[in-house]
Coordinates of C-alpha atoms in Angstrom, one line a residue:
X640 CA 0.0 0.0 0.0
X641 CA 1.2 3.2 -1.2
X642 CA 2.3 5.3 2.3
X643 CA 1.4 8.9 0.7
X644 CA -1.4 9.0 -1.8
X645 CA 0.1 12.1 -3.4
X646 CA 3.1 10.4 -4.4
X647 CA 3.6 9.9 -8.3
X648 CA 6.6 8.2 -10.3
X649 CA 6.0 10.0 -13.5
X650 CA 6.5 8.4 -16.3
X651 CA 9.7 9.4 -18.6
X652 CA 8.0 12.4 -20.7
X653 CA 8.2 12.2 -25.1
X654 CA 10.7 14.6 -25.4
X655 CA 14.2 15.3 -27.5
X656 CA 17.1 15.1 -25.0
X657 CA 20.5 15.0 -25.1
X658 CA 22.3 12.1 -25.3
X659 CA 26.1 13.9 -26.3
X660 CA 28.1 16.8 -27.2
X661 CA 29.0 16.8 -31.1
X662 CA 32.8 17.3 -29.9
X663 CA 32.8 14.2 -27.7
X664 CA 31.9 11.9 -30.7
X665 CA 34.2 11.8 -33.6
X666 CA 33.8 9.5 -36.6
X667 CA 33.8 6.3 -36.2
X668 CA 33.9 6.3 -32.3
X669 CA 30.9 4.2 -30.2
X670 CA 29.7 4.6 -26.9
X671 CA 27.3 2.5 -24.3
X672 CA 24.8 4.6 -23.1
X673 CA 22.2 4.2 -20.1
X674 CA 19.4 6.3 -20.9
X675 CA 15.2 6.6 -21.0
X676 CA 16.0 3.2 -18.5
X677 CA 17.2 1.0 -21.6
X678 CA 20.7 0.4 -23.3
X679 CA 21.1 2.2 -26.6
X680 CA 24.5 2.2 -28.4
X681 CA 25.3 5.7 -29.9
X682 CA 28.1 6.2 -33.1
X683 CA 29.2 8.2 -35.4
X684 CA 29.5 6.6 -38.8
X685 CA 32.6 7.3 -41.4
X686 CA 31.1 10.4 -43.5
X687 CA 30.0 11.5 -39.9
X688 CA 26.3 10.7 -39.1
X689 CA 25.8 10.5 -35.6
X690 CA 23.2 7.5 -34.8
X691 CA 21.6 6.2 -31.8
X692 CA 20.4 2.3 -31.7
X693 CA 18.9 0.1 -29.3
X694 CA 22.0 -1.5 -27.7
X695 CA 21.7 -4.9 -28.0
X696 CA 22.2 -6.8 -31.8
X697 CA 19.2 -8.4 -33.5
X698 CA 21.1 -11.4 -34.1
X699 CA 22.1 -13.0 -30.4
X700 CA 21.5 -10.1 -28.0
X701 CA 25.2 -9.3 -27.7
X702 CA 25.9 -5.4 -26.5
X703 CA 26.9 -2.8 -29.9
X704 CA 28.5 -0.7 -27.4
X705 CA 31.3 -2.9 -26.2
X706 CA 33.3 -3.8 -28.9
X707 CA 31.3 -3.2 -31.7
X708 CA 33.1 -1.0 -34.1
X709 CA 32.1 1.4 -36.9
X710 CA 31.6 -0.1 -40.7
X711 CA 31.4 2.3 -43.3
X712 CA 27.9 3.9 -42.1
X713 CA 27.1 1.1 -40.2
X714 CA 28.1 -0.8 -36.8
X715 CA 29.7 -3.8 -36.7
X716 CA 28.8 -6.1 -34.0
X717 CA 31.4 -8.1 -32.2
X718 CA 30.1 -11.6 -31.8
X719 CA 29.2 -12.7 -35.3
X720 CA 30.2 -9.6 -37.3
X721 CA 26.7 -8.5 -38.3
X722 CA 26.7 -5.2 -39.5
X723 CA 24.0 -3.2 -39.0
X724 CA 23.4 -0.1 -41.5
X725 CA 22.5 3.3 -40.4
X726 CA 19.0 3.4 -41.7
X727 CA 18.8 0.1 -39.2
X728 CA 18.6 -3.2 -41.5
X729 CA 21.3 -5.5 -41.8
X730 CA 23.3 -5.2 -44.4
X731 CA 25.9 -7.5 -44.1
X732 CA 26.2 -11.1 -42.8
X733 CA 29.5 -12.4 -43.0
X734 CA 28.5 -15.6 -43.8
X735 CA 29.0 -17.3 -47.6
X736 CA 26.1 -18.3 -48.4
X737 CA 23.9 -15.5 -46.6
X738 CA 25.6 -12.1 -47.4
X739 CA 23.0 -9.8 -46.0
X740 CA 19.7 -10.0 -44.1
X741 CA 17.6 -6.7 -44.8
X742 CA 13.9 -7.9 -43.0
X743 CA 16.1 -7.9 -39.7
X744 CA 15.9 -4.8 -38.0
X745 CA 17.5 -3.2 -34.8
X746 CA 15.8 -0.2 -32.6
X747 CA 16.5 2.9 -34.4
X748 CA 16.4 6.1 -32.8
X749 CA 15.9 9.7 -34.4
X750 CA 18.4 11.6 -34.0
X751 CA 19.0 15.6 -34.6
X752 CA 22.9 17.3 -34.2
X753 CA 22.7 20.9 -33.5
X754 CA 23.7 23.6 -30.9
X755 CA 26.9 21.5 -30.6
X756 CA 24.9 18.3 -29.4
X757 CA 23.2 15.2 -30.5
X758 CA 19.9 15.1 -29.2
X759 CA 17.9 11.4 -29.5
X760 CA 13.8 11.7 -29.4
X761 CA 12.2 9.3 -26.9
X762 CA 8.5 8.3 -27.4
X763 CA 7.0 5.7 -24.8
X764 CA 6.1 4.0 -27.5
X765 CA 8.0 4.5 -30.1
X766 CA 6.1 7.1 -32.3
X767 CA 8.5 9.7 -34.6
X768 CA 9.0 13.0 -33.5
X769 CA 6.2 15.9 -34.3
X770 CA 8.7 18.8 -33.6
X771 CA 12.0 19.6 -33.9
X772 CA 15.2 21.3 -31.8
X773 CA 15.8 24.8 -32.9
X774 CA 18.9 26.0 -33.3
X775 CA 20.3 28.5 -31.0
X776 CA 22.4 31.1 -32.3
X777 CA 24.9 31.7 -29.2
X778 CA 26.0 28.3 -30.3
X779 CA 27.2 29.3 -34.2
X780 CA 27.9 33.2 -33.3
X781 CA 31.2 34.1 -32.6
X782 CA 29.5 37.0 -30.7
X783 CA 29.2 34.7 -27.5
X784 CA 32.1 33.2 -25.3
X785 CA 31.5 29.7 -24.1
X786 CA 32.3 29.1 -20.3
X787 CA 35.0 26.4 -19.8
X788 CA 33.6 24.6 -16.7
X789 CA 29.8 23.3 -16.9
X790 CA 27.3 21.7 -14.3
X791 CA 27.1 18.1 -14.8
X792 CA 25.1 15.7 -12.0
X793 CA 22.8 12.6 -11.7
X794 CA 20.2 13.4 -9.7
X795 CA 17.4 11.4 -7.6
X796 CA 14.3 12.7 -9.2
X797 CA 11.7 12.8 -12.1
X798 CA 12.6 15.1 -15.6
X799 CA 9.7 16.8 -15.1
X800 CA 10.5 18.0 -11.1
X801 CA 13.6 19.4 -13.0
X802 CA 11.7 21.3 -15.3
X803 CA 9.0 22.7 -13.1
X804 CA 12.2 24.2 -10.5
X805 CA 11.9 27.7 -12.7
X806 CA 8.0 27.8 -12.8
X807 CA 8.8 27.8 -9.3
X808 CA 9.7 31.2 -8.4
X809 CA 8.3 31.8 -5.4
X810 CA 11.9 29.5 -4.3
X811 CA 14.3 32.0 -5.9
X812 CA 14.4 34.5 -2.8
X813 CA 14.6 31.7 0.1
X814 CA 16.7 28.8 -1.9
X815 CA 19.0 30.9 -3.9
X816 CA 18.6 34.3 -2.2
X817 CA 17.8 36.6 -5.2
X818 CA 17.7 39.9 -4.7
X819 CA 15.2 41.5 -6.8
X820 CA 12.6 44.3 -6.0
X821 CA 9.4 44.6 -7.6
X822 CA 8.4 42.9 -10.9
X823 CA 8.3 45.4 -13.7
X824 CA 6.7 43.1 -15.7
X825 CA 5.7 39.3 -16.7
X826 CA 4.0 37.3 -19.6
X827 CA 4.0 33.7 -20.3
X828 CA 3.9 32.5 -24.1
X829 CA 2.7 28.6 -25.0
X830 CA 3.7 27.7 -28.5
X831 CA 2.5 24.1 -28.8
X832 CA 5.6 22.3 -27.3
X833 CA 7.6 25.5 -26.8
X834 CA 6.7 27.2 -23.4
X835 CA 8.5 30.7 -22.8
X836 CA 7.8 33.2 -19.5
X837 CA 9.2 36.5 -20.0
X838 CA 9.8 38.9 -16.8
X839 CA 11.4 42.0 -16.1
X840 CA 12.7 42.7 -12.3
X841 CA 14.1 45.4 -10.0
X842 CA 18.2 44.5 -9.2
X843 CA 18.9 45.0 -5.6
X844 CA 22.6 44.3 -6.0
X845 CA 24.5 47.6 -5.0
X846 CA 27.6 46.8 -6.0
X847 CA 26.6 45.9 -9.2
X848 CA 24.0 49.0 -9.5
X849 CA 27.3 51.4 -8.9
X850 CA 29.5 50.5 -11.0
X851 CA 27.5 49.7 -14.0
X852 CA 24.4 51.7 -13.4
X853 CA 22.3 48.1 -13.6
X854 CA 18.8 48.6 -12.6
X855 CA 16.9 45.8 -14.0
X856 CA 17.3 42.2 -14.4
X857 CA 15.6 40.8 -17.5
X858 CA 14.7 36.5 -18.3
X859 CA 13.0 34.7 -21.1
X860 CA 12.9 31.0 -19.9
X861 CA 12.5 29.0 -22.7
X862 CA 11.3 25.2 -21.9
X863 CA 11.6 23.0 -25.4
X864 CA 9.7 20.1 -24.2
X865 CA 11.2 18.4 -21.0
X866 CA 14.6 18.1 -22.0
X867 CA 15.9 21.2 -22.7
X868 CA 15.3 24.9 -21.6
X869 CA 17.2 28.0 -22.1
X870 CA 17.2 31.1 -19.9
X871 CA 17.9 34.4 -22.0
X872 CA 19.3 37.0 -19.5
X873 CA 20.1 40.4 -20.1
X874 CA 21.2 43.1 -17.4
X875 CA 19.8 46.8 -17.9
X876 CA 21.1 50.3 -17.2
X877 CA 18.0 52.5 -17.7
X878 CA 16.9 50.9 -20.5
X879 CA 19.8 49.7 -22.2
X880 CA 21.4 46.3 -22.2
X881 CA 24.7 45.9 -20.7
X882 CA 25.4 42.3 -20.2
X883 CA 23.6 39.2 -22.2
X884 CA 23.9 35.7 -21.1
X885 CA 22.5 32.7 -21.9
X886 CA 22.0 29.7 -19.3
X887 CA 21.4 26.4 -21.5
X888 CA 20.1 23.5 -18.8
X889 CA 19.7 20.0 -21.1
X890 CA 18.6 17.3 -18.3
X891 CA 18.2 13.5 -19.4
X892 CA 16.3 11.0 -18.1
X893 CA 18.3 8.0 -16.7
X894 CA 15.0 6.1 -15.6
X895 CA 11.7 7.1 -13.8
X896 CA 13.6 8.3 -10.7
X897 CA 16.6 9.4 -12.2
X898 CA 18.3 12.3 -14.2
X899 CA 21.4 13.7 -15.8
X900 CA 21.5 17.6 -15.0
X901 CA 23.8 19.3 -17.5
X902 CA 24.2 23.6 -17.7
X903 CA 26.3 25.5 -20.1
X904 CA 26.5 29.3 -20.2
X905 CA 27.6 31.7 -22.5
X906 CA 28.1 35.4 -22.5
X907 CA 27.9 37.9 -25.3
X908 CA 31.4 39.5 -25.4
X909 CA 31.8 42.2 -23.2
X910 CA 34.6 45.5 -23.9
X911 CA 37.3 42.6 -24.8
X912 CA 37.7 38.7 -24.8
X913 CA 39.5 37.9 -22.0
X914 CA 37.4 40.3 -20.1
X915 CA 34.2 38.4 -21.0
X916 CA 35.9 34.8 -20.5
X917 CA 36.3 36.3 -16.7
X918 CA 32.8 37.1 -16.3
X919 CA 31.5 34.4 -17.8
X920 CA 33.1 31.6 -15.7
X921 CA 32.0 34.0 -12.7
X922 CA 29.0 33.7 -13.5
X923 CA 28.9 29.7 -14.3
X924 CA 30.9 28.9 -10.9
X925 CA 27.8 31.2 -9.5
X926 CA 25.0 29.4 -11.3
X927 CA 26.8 25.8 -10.7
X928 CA 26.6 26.7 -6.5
X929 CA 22.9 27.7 -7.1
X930 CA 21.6 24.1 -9.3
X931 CA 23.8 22.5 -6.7
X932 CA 21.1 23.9 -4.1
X933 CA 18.0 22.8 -6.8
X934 CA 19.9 19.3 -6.7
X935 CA 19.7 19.2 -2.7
X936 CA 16.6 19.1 -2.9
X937 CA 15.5 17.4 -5.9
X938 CA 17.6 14.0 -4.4
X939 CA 15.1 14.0 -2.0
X940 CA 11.9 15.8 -2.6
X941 CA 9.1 14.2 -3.7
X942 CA 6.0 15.0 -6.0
X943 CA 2.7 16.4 -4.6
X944 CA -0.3 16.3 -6.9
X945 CA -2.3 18.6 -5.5
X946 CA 0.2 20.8 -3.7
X947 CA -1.6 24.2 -1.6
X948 CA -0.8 26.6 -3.4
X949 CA -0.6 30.6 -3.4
X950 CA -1.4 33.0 -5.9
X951 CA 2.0 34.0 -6.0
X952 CA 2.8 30.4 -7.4
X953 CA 0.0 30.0 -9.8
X954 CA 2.5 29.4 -12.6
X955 CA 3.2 25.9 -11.0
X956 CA 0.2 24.6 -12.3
X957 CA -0.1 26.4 -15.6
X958 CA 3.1 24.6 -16.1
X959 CA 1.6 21.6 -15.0
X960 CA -0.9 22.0 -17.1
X961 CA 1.3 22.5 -20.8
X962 CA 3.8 19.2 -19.4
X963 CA 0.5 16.7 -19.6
X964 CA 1.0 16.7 -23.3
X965 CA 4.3 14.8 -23.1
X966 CA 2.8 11.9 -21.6

């Protein structure tokens, strides 16, 4: 008998999510990967597709991702030597009198490469994708500097307790103690899959406020489905942008209970290079300390689904709400 009634396991929301960086895999490499709860086998084939399989071969169940190697634009398996093309039929059977056998097939994921990473689609049961990743240009302009260290944790909870933390805002001033005044202003966007709250805030941060005049903290949180959301910050002097950043947060789902958080930054280059390389791994090594206090508590939260709630947190359940469509 279940001990709290308004306890939920979700299950793992249809979603793109990101299974790599595009610098991590070069042709012809393979990797084992644990993701979605099931073994997939992710390479990069000679002219450079990168493609994501169900790990185990077709053939005799033995694992792509440990000691299979790259064929041309397929994967070899390392048993029997079954190659399995990209499209996901075998193609080649190294047998005499067989040569190929095309009416096998092996789990084939979609795949999409851009903003630097490979992202896989998961559908619970299997369905293609009905959207697709943007691309974000911070990742192709050489207007933005890239922050050398990133966040990168597991962490003990549901993909969708991750992506609800910033429709949470009422936890900003007591978790992270954020020092903003009044809200200027605040508007939330829903674009079929594509989810975007836009608000404007006072900066209470006299330091900052004297030497660079700032006066006003600005955010458009994108959410792209459940496995990727991108916060669009800008810091204003009377008006006028000073400094730009962009937070990227790409979280993965490991199983029902379990996630991979990942954050890159980048910052739109500020007087000179080097000047914006400091400032931007400032600000990462400040944003890394403040998911590290979201991961505290997402290790050992759990989910209530009918939570009493304030007006002041009413966009918890309009998020709510727009995430029932990923299920």
């Amino acid at each position: 008998m279940c001990l709290n009634q308004n306890f939920r396991i979700h299950p793992i929301p249809n979603s793109w999510y990101r299974v790599c960086f595009s610098k991590d895999l070069r042709p012809g490499e393979v990797k084992p990967l644990r993701y979605f709860n099931k073994d997939i086998v992710l390479f990069r084939t000679e002219s450079g597709e990168a493609c994501v399989f169900d790990a185990h071969c077709r053939h005799l169940g033995a694992h792509l991702g440990h000691g299979g190697e790259v064929r041309g634009e397929g994967i070899q398996c390392p048993y029997h030597g079954w190659i399995w093309h990209k499209e996901g039929y075998c193609n080649h059977v190294p047998y005499p009198h067989t040569g190929n056998n095309p009416t096998v097939q092996i789990g084939k994921w979609p795949v999409a490469e851009l903003n630097g990473t490979v992202y896989a689609y998961y559908h619970s049961e299997g369905k293609p994708p009905t959207w697709e990743m943007p691309e974000f240009p911070e990742f192709s302009s050489g207007e933005w500097v890239s922050a050398i260290q990133m966040y990168k944790r597991n962490v003990s909870c549901s993909i969708q307790e991750i992506a609800e933390n910033n429709s949470d805002t009422a936890h900003f001033s007591h978790l992270h103690g954020a020092r903003f005044g009044k809200v200027l202003s605040e508007s939330l966007e829903v674009d079929g899959l594509i989810r975007t709250h836009i608000a404007s805030y006072e900066v209470r941060i006299p330091l900052i406020s004297r030497l660079l005049g700032i006066n006003e903290f600005h955010t458009t949180y994108q959410q792209y489905g459940l496995g990727c959301n991108r916060n669009l910050v800008s810091l204003k002097a009377n008006g006028k942008t000073v400094l730009e950043w962009r937070l990227v947060c790409m979280h993965t789902p490991i199983d029902k209970e379990n996630a991979e958080a990942l954050c890159v930054t980048k910052l739109k280059k500020f007087i000179n290079v080097p000047i914006t390389r400091f400032l931007v791994e400032l600000l990462t090594k400040k944003a890394c300390e403040e998911v590290d206090k979201d991961a505290m508590v997402w290790d050992h939260k759990i989910f209530l689904e009918n939570p009493p709630l304030y007006k002041e947190e009413h966009s918890i359940n309009q998020f709510r709400q727009w995430v029932e469509q990923f299920y």
